[in-house]
Coordinates of C-alpha atoms in Angstrom, one line a residue:
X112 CA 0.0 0.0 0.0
X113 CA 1.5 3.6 -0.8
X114 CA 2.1 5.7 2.1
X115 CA 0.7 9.1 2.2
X116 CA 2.3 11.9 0.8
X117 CA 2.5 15.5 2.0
X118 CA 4.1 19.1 1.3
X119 CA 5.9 21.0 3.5
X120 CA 7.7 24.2 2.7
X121 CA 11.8 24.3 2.1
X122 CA 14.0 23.7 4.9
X123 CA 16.1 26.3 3.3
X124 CA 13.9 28.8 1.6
X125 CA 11.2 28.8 3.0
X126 CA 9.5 29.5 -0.1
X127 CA 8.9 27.0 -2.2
X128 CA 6.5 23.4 -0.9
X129 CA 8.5 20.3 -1.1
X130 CA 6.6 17.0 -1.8
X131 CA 7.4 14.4 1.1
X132 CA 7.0 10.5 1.2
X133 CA 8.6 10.3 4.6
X134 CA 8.9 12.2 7.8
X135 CA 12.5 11.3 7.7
X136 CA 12.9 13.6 4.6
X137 CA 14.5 16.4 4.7
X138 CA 12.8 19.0 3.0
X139 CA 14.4 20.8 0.4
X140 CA 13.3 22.4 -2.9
X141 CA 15.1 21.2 -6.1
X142 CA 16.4 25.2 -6.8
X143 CA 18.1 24.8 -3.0
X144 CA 19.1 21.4 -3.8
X145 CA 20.3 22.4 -7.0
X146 CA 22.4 25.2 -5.5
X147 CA 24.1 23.0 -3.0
X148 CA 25.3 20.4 -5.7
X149 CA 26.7 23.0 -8.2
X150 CA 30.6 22.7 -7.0
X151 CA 32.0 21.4 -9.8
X152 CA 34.0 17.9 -9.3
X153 CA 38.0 18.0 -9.5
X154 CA 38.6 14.3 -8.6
X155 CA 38.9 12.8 -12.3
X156 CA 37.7 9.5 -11.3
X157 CA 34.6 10.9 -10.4
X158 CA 34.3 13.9 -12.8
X159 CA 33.0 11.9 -16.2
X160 CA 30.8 9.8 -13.8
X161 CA 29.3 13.8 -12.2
X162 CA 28.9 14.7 -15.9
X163 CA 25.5 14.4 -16.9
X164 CA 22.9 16.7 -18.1
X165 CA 21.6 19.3 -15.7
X166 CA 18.2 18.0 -16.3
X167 CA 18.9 14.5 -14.8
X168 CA 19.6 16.3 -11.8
X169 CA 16.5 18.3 -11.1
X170 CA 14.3 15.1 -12.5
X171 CA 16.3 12.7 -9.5
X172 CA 16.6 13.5 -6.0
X173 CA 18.4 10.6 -6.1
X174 CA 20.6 11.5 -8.3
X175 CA 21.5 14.9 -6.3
X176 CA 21.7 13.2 -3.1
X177 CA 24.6 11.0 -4.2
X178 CA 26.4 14.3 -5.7
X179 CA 26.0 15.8 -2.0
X180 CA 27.1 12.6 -0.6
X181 CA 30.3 12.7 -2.6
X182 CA 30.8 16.6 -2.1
X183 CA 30.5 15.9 2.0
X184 CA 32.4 12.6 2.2
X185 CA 35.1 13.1 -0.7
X186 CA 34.1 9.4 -1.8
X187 CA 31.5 6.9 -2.9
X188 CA 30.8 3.0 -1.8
X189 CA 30.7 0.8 -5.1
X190 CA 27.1 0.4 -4.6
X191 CA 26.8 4.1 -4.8
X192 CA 28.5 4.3 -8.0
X193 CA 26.9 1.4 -9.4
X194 CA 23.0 2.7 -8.4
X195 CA 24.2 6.0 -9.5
X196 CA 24.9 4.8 -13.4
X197 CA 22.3 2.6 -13.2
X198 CA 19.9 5.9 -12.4
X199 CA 21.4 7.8 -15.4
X200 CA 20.8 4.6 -17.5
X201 CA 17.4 4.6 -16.9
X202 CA 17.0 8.3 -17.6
X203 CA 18.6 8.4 -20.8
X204 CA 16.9 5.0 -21.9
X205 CA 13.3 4.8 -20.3
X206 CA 12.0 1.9 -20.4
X207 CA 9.0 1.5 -22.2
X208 CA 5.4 0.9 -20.4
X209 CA 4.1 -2.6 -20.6
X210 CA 1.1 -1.5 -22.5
X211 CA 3.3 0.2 -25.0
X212 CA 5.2 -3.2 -25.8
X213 CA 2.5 -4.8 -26.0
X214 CA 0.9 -2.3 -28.5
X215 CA 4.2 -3.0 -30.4
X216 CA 4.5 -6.7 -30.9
X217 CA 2.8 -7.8 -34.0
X218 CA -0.4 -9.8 -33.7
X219 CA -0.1 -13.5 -34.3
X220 CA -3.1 -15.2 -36.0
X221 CA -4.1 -19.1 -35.9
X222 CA -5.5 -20.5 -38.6

């Protein structure tokens, strides 16, 4: 069963509502969130891996959590780096709906 969900204004701003699935959250707008990632990346093993599109950022709070992560902690667990790619995979390559596939496949007739 989904849990509830619920808005509650920016932790930071104070401005703008932030959509929350847990109480655990904390809330912060994707324009404060944005803000706080924007340090650009000097470690070159993580630089290519930081480079993606500004879009995939404000679509993913995943996505921007594991860029703070590595801006407060200098590093990333391999299971970071791994869901991290995996997330950007996803984004550039959406997988299609179910119905859509379905939609697709050419009908098959008995005789």
């Amino acid at each position: 069963m989904p849990r509830p969900r619920f808005k509650q204004r920016c932790a930071l701003c104070k401005k703008n509502m932030v959509v929350m699935y847990t109480s655990r959250q904390f809330p912060i707008c994707v324009e404060c969130h944005m803000k706080r990632i924007s340090d650009p990346v000097t470690d070159p093993k993580y630089k290519e891996m930081f480079n993606i599109p500004r879009d995939f950022y404000e679509k993913s709070m995943f996505l921007r959590n594991i860029k703070e992560s590595f801006q407060r902690f200098g590093s990333l667990t391999e299971n970071q780096v791994t869901a991290f790619k995996k997330a950007v995979d996803d984004l550039k390559n959406p997988k299609k709906k179910k119905e859509d596939q379905e939609t697709e496949s050419p009908e098959t007739t008995t005789k």
